[in-house]
Amino acid sequence: MATEGGESVAASAEVEAGFTHEYNRFEAAHKQQLEALDLPKQLWQPLFTKVSTSTLDIGKYVVLCETEDNDGGSSIRSTNTGSKSLVEHQLCLKEGKLEALSDVFLVDHAWTTRFDKAEDELNEVPGLLDRMESLTGIYEPTEEIPAMPDTTSLDATMSINAPVVASQAGVSEEKARDLLRRTRGDIVDAIVLANDESAGMDSAQKEMQNKILEQLSGKDGASDQQALEWTTRKYSCAQYSLDDGDQLDAIDIRVPIPPYVKRGDIECKFSQKHILLSISDNVVIDGDFYADVSSEEATWTLDKDLLVITLIKKRPEHWPVAIVGEHHISPKAHKKHILHVYGELWRYFQGYDYVARGLDRNSLVKYTNWYIQDEVGLAIGHSDSPNVRSLPFIYLDNQGSTTPFNIVWPIESITQGQPLTRDYCPRWLTNPEQRRGYLQTVFKGPTQPVLDAYKALVEEWSKVAGSAEKAYLTATPVSNTLAKNVYVFGASDKTKKDIEETGLCFTGSADSADVVFDNSVEIAGKTTSKHPLNSVFSSDEIIVKAFQAIVGAKQWLCPGFDMKSQICEFIGAALMDSNSWWLLSSDQAERDILSQTMLTNDWVAAVRHVDVGYTTAVKCAPPAIASNHFYVVEKRALLTPSNELYIWGKDIQVYRHEIRMNEKDPDPYQALAAAEKVPKDILAQLVAKQFGKGAFDKLDRDADDIVADVVRLLLNEGNSDNRNFGLFSFAFTLGRHYDAISPFLYRVKPVSVLTGFNDTEKTMPIVPAVVAALSGRADPDCWRQIKS
């Protein structure tokens, strides 16, 4: 017995050692994430136990309770405790008492997606659209659009068929009705009869009618193809002749599928009368065929993003439907419906960031996953004084696979029957007014407060603009002979060679240089590229604040909002102009990690991006040149220590971003595509064609004036130290102003000589060109001075 006991103790110790080892791996992999979530340390081991065994046990402790609708049917669901819920039920403690920090629970996600992938997934992922419709209460009309007119009643089809016969046979509509009555409603027979009665018809007319008859009888492939295709919510159909003959003996059913679906995820069973199709264990089609098929010849194949099912009919004939009971839809209307559902889902989305390789496979990009919790998680209501915390957690298992959950833990004691509540607002958002603005994106409420907030901000901007004064720019270059030794941080061999070939000396350190090109440091006694305006233009968030405080409301300025402190004002602006588009940017990406710029016209989606660090929203004009391209013109400038302002190059720089389209309009949810440089002449031709000769030159001059205005306004606030210089990029969107095209400033940023100036057509490389300008000898082939 002693031996058995010893073995038991040893086995127990081995199990404990194994648990400790696995837990230590878990903690090492998730420590940074758990600390960021502020999950108490005593809950880390219970969390590990549950995620490693996929234990979703919150159902043992809670029950769904109906909420009281106290607002006359609005979307806000209220309970007698003062909390609000997104759904018709709230999660309540089933029995007993749940102490604060006593346990942690896992909640599954119903759907995880990306900003620019959600529409495709709603259309392709089996069952997803149905589930999201149930959540939002937005359903697609289910009235069937018949594939062919119902000919059981002559009177019912007369209004449909008479215009067709009249048009194709060249007779009056009254005559067409008479022909249809005589042929019992058959369109082809009616046209044939009209042909027989037109004895005086010439050969050309007869040939034309013969073609019409061929088309209507199914002998013309192009016309027949259009008449023999239709779409349902889950698939599309096309019937055809296998040998290009007259008989319709085959039909294809095309099912859109997500890109991650493999052959092994698909199960398709055929019989003579029935089909059962499942994708990833979700039933997509389960029904009877319109007529019998040859089950032995039925096949399915994968074609990129489609599953194509090919069926051979037992009896060649036209099928008005493929599956008995299916409903036909308009693809265009269906796409609009998906966008409608997607837009409503922003009330439910939560997000978390992750870093992945960009499209170029070299850069690192910060992306956002948006998710919707399952029905249990959604039933946790909102409260300004919550009793639980619910945050996303990404579990990384030993095989390297990740699984997203929400983790829920009590932060206050909860008693029997009490609803579980969390704070729907971001944890950093404490201002009561701004919290109410944020909750407008979740619970629809009165809009007057946000409209009033925006009106007050506009009045403030107008006062700033009215009282703003401009400093003067130096018109005469200041001669300075001290610039001889140059240091460029991170200089390439080519840059060093460019410096040496122009008679300057490249130094190995900033300490021995007269001019230092390094935007990150300021060195006492040295002329550096760290101008005081660098700090003003260091981030989109700071730029927005500076422009609001110093520039105010200007016609040429794209208005921007600090989404940490001006949520109400932003919503008011968006409601005042429902046609506005917004560029959303994040300043929270780490060094060497790119952050996507988002483009949307949905103010709810814009505000929800605050959750994941998108701190600024800048209004941009709708595309004025081409609806499928977002054009940007850029001016690059040098501001010297003595306040001389130079524009680099004689030509404006032109870039364009491709815009993903939804029919004729830009898709309302997309990441701004990478910029493509475009020859200036291409944009000049487009502008001249739409706005007249000379419009492009005026746009160029207007952009120069705006650059000068911005610099003069900011210099008047003391943003100069008479020692350092700055290199800046001014980016403009193009918009219509009445019948003209105008530049609108939307971004300013400091640039480096290594990345911001890479033109090769200039007579002098950028570093020597800057040094020459600082010395009062600006090369006119490189620089154009702006004077005030």
Tab-separated table of N, CA and C in Angstrom, residues 124-206:
chain	number	residue	atom	x	y	z
A	124	GLU	N	-21.239	35.947	-48.202
A	124	GLU	CA	-20.658	34.647	-48.521
A	124	GLU	C	-20.733	33.621	-47.391
A	125	VAL	N	-20.603	34.055	-46.139
A	125	VAL	CA	-20.531	33.101	-45.040
A	125	VAL	C	-21.923	32.521	-44.774
A	126	PRO	N	-22.088	31.219	-44.865
A	126	PRO	CA	-23.417	30.616	-44.690
A	126	PRO	C	-24.032	30.958	-43.338
A	127	GLY	N	-25.258	31.442	-43.374
A	127	GLY	CA	-26.016	31.709	-42.155
A	127	GLY	C	-25.696	33.022	-41.477
A	128	LEU	N	-24.623	33.711	-41.891
A	128	LEU	CA	-24.218	34.929	-41.181
A	128	LEU	C	-25.231	36.049	-41.363
A	129	LEU	N	-25.672	36.290	-42.585
A	129	LEU	CA	-26.622	37.373	-42.827
A	129	LEU	C	-27.924	37.124	-42.072
A	130	ASP	N	-28.389	35.876	-42.051
A	130	ASP	CA	-29.614	35.549	-41.317
A	130	ASP	C	-29.456	35.905	-39.834
A	131	ARG	N	-28.315	35.568	-39.270
A	131	ARG	CA	-28.085	35.820	-37.842
A	131	ARG	C	-28.005	37.313	-37.554
A	132	MET	N	-27.351	38.073	-38.447
A	132	MET	CA	-27.228	39.511	-38.235
A	132	MET	C	-28.558	40.227	-38.475
A	133	GLU	N	-29.365	39.702	-39.393
A	133	GLU	CA	-30.704	40.269	-39.581
A	133	GLU	C	-31.536	40.073	-38.322
A	134	SER	N	-31.431	38.900	-37.721
A	134	SER	CA	-32.171	38.623	-36.491
A	134	SER	C	-31.736	39.564	-35.377
A	135	LEU	N	-30.439	39.885	-35.349
A	135	LEU	CA	-29.917	40.776	-34.315
A	135	LEU	C	-30.405	42.207	-34.518
A	136	THR	N	-30.348	42.693	-35.763
A	136	THR	CA	-30.687	44.100	-36.033
A	136	THR	C	-32.172	44.324	-36.260
A	137	GLY	N	-32.905	43.262	-36.590
A	137	GLY	CA	-34.317	43.436	-36.906
A	137	GLY	C	-34.549	43.988	-38.301
A	138	ILE	N	-33.538	43.954	-39.153
A	138	ILE	CA	-33.649	44.444	-40.532
A	138	ILE	C	-33.677	43.233	-41.455
A	139	TYR	N	-34.815	42.994	-42.063
A	139	TYR	CA	-34.983	41.810	-42.893
A	139	TYR	C	-35.187	42.202	-44.349
A	140	GLU	N	-34.695	41.341	-45.223
A	140	GLU	CA	-34.848	41.574	-46.652
A	140	GLU	C	-36.242	41.141	-47.090
A	141	PRO	N	-36.888	41.931	-47.959
A	141	PRO	CA	-38.204	41.507	-48.470
A	141	PRO	C	-38.116	40.121	-49.094
A	142	THR	N	-39.077	39.275	-48.762
A	142	THR	CA	-39.032	37.881	-49.226
A	142	THR	C	-40.031	37.601	-50.336
A	143	GLU	N	-40.659	38.635	-50.861
A	143	GLU	CA	-41.600	38.413	-51.945
A	143	GLU	C	-40.872	37.859	-53.156
A	144	GLU	N	-41.329	36.753	-53.668
A	144	GLU	CA	-40.644	36.081	-54.773
A	144	GLU	C	-40.814	36.859	-56.062
A	145	ILE	N	-39.715	37.009	-56.789
A	145	ILE	CA	-39.756	37.569	-58.132
A	145	ILE	C	-39.753	36.389	-59.092
A	146	PRO	N	-40.860	36.070	-59.728
A	146	PRO	CA	-40.906	34.855	-60.551
A	146	PRO	C	-39.942	34.930	-61.719
A	147	ALA	N	-39.339	33.782	-62.027
A	147	ALA	CA	-38.396	33.730	-63.138
A	147	ALA	C	-39.107	33.920	-64.470
A	148	MET	N	-40.392	33.489	-64.571
A	148	MET	CA	-41.178	33.667	-65.784
A	148	MET	C	-42.576	34.106	-65.368
A	149	PRO	N	-43.261	34.888	-66.218
A	149	PRO	CA	-44.614	35.318	-65.875
A	149	PRO	C	-45.549	34.124	-65.708
A	150	ASP	N	-46.499	34.235	-64.817
A	150	ASP	CA	-47.501	33.203	-64.603
A	150	ASP	C	-48.519	33.272	-65.735
A	151	THR	N	-48.579	32.202	-66.535
A	151	THR	CA	-49.460	32.213	-67.716
A	151	THR	C	-50.753	31.455	-67.466
A	152	THR	N	-51.055	31.171	-66.204
A	152	THR	CA	-52.277	30.433	-65.925
A	152	THR	C	-53.504	31.294	-66.155
A	153	SER	N	-53.337	32.579	-66.091
A	153	SER	CA	-54.463	33.479	-66.299
A	153	SER	C	-54.129	34.430	-67.435
A	154	LEU	N	-54.930	34.386	-68.529
A	154	LEU	CA	-54.678	35.239	-69.680
A	154	LEU	C	-54.788	36.710	-69.306
A	155	ASP	N	-55.805	37.037	-68.509
A	155	ASP	CA	-56.003	38.437	-68.127
A	155	ASP	C	-54.843	38.934	-67.260
A	156	ALA	N	-54.319	38.045	-66.412
A	156	ALA	CA	-53.240	38.456	-65.505
A	156	ALA	C	-51.964	38.787	-66.267
A	157	THR	N	-51.747	38.091	-67.408
A	157	THR	CA	-50.502	38.300	-68.156
A	157	THR	C	-50.657	39.264	-69.317
A	158	MET	N	-51.873	39.668	-69.597
A	158	MET	CA	-52.101	40.513	-70.772
A	158	MET	C	-51.332	41.827	-70.672
A	159	SER	N	-51.331	42.448	-69.489
A	159	SER	CA	-50.662	43.741	-69.339
A	159	SER	C	-49.151	43.609	-69.463
A	160	ILE	N	-48.626	42.392	-69.194
A	160	ILE	CA	-47.186	42.163	-69.301
A	160	ILE	C	-46.801	41.856	-70.739
A	161	ASN	N	-47.592	40.985	-71.391
A	161	ASN	CA	-47.207	40.461	-72.698
A	161	ASN	C	-47.608	41.338	-73.874
A	162	ALA	N	-48.700	42.095	-73.723
A	162	ALA	CA	-49.173	42.916	-74.845
A	162	ALA	C	-48.118	43.933	-75.296
A	163	PRO	N	-47.466	44.674	-74.402
A	163	PRO	CA	-46.426	45.617	-74.867
A	163	PRO	C	-45.271	44.907	-75.579
A	164	VAL	N	-44.954	43.671	-75.164
A	164	VAL	CA	-43.876	42.930	-75.798
A	164	VAL	C	-44.254	42.600	-77.243
A	165	VAL	N	-45.469	42.067	-77.425
A	165	VAL	CA	-45.925	41.720	-78.776
A	165	VAL	C	-46.021	42.969	-79.633
A	166	ALA	N	-46.551	44.053	-79.066
A	166	ALA	CA	-46.696	45.293	-79.829
A	166	ALA	C	-45.342	45.802	-80.301
A	167	SER	N	-44.344	45.737	-79.441
A	167	SER	CA	-43.017	46.230	-79.796
A	167	SER	C	-42.330	45.349	-80.831
A	168	GLN	N	-42.389	44.030	-80.617
A	168	GLN	CA	-41.633	43.119	-81.474
A	168	GLN	C	-42.328	42.862	-82.814
A	169	ALA	N	-43.671	42.919	-82.826
A	169	ALA	CA	-44.393	42.645	-84.072
A	169	ALA	C	-44.717	43.912	-84.843
A	170	GLY	N	-44.488	45.076	-84.229
A	170	GLY	CA	-44.748	46.325	-84.919
A	170	GLY	C	-46.222	46.616	-85.094
A	171	VAL	N	-47.039	46.267	-84.091
A	171	VAL	CA	-48.479	46.523	-84.160
A	171	VAL	C	-48.874	47.360	-82.954
A	172	SER	N	-50.098	47.843	-82.952
A	172	SER	CA	-50.589	48.625	-81.816
A	172	SER	C	-50.814	47.695	-80.624
A	173	GLU	N	-50.884	48.274	-79.437
A	173	GLU	CA	-51.102	47.453	-78.254
A	173	GLU	C	-52.486	46.823	-78.280
A	174	GLU	N	-53.454	47.530	-78.847
A	174	GLU	CA	-54.801	46.955	-78.959
A	174	GLU	C	-54.782	45.730	-79.878
A	175	LYS	N	-54.038	45.827	-80.996
A	175	LYS	CA	-53.910	44.703	-81.910
A	175	LYS	C	-53.174	43.549	-81.222
A	176	ALA	N	-52.141	43.894	-80.410
A	176	ALA	CA	-51.391	42.861	-79.694
A	176	ALA	C	-52.284	42.091	-78.736
A	177	ARG	N	-53.195	42.791	-78.037
A	177	ARG	CA	-54.117	42.113	-77.129
A	177	ARG	C	-55.023	41.153	-77.899
A	178	ASP	N	-55.460	41.588	-79.077
A	178	ASP	CA	-56.308	40.728	-79.898
A	178	ASP	C	-55.538	39.476	-80.332
A	179	LEU	N	-54.286	39.647	-80.733
A	179	LEU	CA	-53.464	38.513	-81.136
A	179	LEU	C	-53.242	37.547	-79.977
A	180	LEU	N	-53.010	38.063	-78.786
A	180	LEU	CA	-52.806	37.208	-77.618
A	180	LEU	C	-54.066	36.431	-77.271
A	181	ARG	N	-55.228	37.064	-77.399
A	181	ARG	CA	-56.473	36.345	-77.104
A	181	ARG	C	-56.664	35.200	-78.095
A	182	ARG	N	-56.320	35.455	-79.333
A	182	ARG	CA	-56.499	34.438	-80.371
A	182	ARG	C	-55.492	33.295	-80.243
A	183	THR	N	-54.358	33.546	-79.590
A	183	THR	CA	-53.336	32.507	-79.420
A	183	THR	C	-53.244	32.042	-77.970
A	184	ARG	N	-54.308	32.371	-77.170
A	184	ARG	CA	-54.386	31.948	-75.770
A	184	ARG	C	-53.165	32.386	-74.940
A	185	GLY	N	-52.677	33.592	-75.265
A	185	GLY	CA	-51.625	34.194	-74.455
A	185	GLY	C	-50.218	33.819	-74.829
A	186	ASP	N	-50.011	33.024	-75.884
A	186	ASP	CA	-48.660	32.610	-76.264
A	186	ASP	C	-47.995	33.734	-77.069
A	187	ILE	N	-46.883	34.280	-76.545
A	187	ILE	CA	-46.226	35.424	-77.172
A	187	ILE	C	-45.699	35.057	-78.555
A	188	VAL	N	-45.009	33.918	-78.645
A	188	VAL	CA	-44.416	33.527	-79.924
A	188	VAL	C	-45.496	33.325	-80.988
A	189	ASP	N	-46.576	32.586	-80.629
A	189	ASP	CA	-47.654	32.363	-81.599
A	189	ASP	C	-48.305	33.679	-82.013
A	190	ALA	N	-48.400	34.629	-81.062
A	190	ALA	CA	-49.014	35.913	-81.382
A	190	ALA	C	-48.179	36.673	-82.400
A	191	ILE	N	-46.851	36.640	-82.262
A	191	ILE	CA	-45.991	37.343	-83.217
A	191	ILE	C	-46.006	36.625	-84.564
A	192	VAL	N	-46.023	35.288	-84.529
A	192	VAL	CA	-46.117	34.529	-85.788
A	192	VAL	C	-47.406	34.870	-86.517
A	193	LEU	N	-48.493	34.958	-85.766
A	193	LEU	CA	-49.777	35.302	-86.383
A	193	LEU	C	-49.720	36.693	-86.992
A	194	ALA	N	-49.092	37.619	-86.276
A	194	ALA	CA	-48.948	38.968	-86.832
A	194	ALA	C	-48.125	38.931	-88.111
A	195	ASN	N	-47.116	38.075	-88.129
A	195	ASN	CA	-46.270	37.937	-89.320
A	195	ASN	C	-47.073	37.393	-90.503
A	196	ASP	N	-47.934	36.409	-90.227
A	196	ASP	CA	-48.752	35.819	-91.299
A	196	ASP	C	-49.731	36.832	-91.861
A	197	GLU	N	-50.196	37.737	-91.030
A	197	GLU	CA	-51.202	38.697	-91.474
A	197	GLU	C	-50.587	39.896	-92.190
A	198	SER	N	-49.267	40.010	-92.139
A	198	SER	CA	-48.606	41.163	-92.786
A	198	SER	C	-48.075	40.729	-94.145
A	199	ALA	N	-48.972	40.473	-95.076
A	199	ALA	CA	-48.587	39.932	-96.389
A	199	ALA	C	-47.723	40.904	-97.166
A	200	GLY	N	-47.899	42.173	-96.961
A	200	GLY	CA	-47.137	43.154	-97.731
A	200	GLY	C	-45.795	43.479	-97.127
A	201	MET	N	-45.334	42.719	-96.197
A	201	MET	CA	-44.089	43.033	-95.491
A	201	MET	C	-42.896	42.757	-96.412
A	202	ASP	N	-41.906	43.660	-96.430
A	202	ASP	CA	-40.734	43.448	-97.265
A	202	ASP	C	-39.780	42.449	-96.605
A	203	SER	N	-38.750	42.018	-97.359
A	203	SER	CA	-37.857	40.964	-96.887
A	203	SER	C	-37.079	41.391	-95.645
A	204	ALA	N	-36.684	42.652	-95.579
A	204	ALA	CA	-35.922	43.127	-94.412
A	204	ALA	C	-36.754	43.026	-93.148
A	205	GLN	N	-38.027	43.435	-93.235
A	205	GLN	CA	-38.908	43.346	-92.072
A	205	GLN	C	-39.110	41.901	-91.658
A	206	LYS	N	-39.279	41.004	-92.665
A	206	LYS	CA	-39.473	39.593	-92.338
A	206	LYS	C	-38.233	39.009	-91.661
